[in-house]
Tab-separated table of C-alpha atoms in Angstrom:
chain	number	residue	atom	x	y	z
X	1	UNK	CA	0.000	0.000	0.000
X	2	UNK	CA	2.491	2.624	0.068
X	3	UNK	CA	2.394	3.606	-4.168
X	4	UNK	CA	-1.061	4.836	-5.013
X	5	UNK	CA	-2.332	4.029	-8.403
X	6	UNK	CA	-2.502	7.707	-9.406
X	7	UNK	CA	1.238	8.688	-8.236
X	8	UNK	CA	3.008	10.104	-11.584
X	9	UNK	CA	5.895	8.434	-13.098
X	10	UNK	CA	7.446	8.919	-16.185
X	11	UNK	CA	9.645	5.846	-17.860
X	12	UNK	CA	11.811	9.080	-19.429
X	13	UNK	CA	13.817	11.800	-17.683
X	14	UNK	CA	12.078	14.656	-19.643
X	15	UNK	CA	8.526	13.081	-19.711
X	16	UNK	CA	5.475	12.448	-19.583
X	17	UNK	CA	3.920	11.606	-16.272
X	18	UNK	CA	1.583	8.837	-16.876
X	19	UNK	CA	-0.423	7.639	-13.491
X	20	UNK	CA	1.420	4.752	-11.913
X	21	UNK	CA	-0.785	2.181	-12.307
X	22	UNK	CA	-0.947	2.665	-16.173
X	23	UNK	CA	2.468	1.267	-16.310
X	24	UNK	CA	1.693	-1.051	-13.217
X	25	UNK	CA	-1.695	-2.093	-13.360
X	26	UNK	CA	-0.501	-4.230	-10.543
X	27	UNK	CA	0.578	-2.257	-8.090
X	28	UNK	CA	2.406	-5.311	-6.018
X	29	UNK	CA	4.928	-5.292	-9.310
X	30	UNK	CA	5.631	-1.824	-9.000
X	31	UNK	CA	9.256	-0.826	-9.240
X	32	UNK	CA	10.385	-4.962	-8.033
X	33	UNK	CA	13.030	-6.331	-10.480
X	34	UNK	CA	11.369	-8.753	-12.621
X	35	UNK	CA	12.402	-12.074	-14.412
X	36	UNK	CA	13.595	-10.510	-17.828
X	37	UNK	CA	13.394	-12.336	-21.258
X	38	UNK	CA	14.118	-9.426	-23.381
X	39	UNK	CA	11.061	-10.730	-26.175
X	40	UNK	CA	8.665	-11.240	-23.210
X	41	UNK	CA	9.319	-8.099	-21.538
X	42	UNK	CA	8.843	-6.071	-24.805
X	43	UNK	CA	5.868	-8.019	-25.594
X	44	UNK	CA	4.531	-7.131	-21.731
X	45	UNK	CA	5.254	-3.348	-22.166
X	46	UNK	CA	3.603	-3.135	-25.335
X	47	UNK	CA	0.413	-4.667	-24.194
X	48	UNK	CA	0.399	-3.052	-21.277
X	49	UNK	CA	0.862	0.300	-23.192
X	50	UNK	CA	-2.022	-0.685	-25.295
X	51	UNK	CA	-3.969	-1.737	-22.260
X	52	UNK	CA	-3.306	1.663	-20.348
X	53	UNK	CA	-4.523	3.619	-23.579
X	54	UNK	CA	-7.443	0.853	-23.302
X	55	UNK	CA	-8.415	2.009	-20.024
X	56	UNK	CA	-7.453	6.272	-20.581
X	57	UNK	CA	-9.759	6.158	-23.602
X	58	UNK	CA	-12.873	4.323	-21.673
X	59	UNK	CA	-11.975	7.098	-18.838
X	60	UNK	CA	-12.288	9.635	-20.535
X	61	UNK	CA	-15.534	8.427	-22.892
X	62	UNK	CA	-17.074	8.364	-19.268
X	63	UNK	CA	-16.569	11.828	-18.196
X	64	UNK	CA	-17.725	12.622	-21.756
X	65	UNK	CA	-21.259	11.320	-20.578
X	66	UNK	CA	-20.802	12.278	-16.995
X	67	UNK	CA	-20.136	15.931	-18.786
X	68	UNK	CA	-23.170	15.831	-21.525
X	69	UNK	CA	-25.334	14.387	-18.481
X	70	UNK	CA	-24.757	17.008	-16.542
X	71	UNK	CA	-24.950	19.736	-19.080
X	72	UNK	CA	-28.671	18.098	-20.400
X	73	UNK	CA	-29.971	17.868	-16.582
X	74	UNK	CA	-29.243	22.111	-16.282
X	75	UNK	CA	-30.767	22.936	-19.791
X	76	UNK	CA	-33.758	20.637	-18.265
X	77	UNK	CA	-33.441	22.451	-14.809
X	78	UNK	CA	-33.422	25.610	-16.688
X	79	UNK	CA	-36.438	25.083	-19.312
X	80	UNK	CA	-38.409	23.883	-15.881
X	81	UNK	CA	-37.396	27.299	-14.230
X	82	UNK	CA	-38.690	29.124	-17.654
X	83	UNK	CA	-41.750	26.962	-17.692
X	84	UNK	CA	-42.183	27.654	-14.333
X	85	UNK	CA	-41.881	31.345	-14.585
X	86	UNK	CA	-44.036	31.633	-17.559
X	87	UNK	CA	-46.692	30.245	-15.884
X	88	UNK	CA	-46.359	32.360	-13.153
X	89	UNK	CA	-46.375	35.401	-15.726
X	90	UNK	CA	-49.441	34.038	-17.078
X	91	UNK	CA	-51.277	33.814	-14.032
X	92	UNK	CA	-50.498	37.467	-12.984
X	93	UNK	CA	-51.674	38.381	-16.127
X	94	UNK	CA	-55.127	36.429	-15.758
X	95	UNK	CA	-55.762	37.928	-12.216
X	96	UNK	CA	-54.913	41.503	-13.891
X	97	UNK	CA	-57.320	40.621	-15.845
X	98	UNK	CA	-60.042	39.544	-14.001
X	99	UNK	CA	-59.705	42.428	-11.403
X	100	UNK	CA	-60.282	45.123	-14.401
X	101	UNK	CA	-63.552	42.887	-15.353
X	102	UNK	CA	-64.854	43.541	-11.965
């Protein structure tokens, strides 16, 4: 538990900081010496690349929705608020009305 999943790390001196467990989605294999097989090791990174870009791009399709949900809930909030005001405009307008019938 000490290396949280969204510490940055960067595999290169000048960059970029990718979240921890992008590289290690494992967190128990973070920054341990491994077995190496140069072929298997290139064939890990590579897939785990591919399965880090995987998980960025379903990420950030989420907080896509999460972000056109929450903009369609305040143009409904706001149409209710109009509806709501209109009515009220209408009604002052009826009882104006009424009272100069009397």
């Amino acid at each position: 538990g000490y290396f949280k999943g969204d510490l940055p790390i960067s595999q290169v001196a000048a960059g970029p900081f990718h979240p921890l467990s992008a590289w290690f989605p494992d967190l128990n294999f973070a920054f341990r010496p491994q077995p190496t097989n140069g072929q298997d090791d290139a064939q890990k990174l590579v897939g785990g690349k591919a399965e880090a870009a995987e998980k960025e791009k379903l990420r950030k399709e989420a907080e896509a929705a999460a972000e056109r949900k929450r903009i369609e809930e305040a143009q409904r909030a706001e149409e209710a608020a109009s509806a709501q005001r209109q009515a009220a405009e209408a009604a002052a307008r009826e009882l104006e009305r009424q009272k100069q019938q009397q």
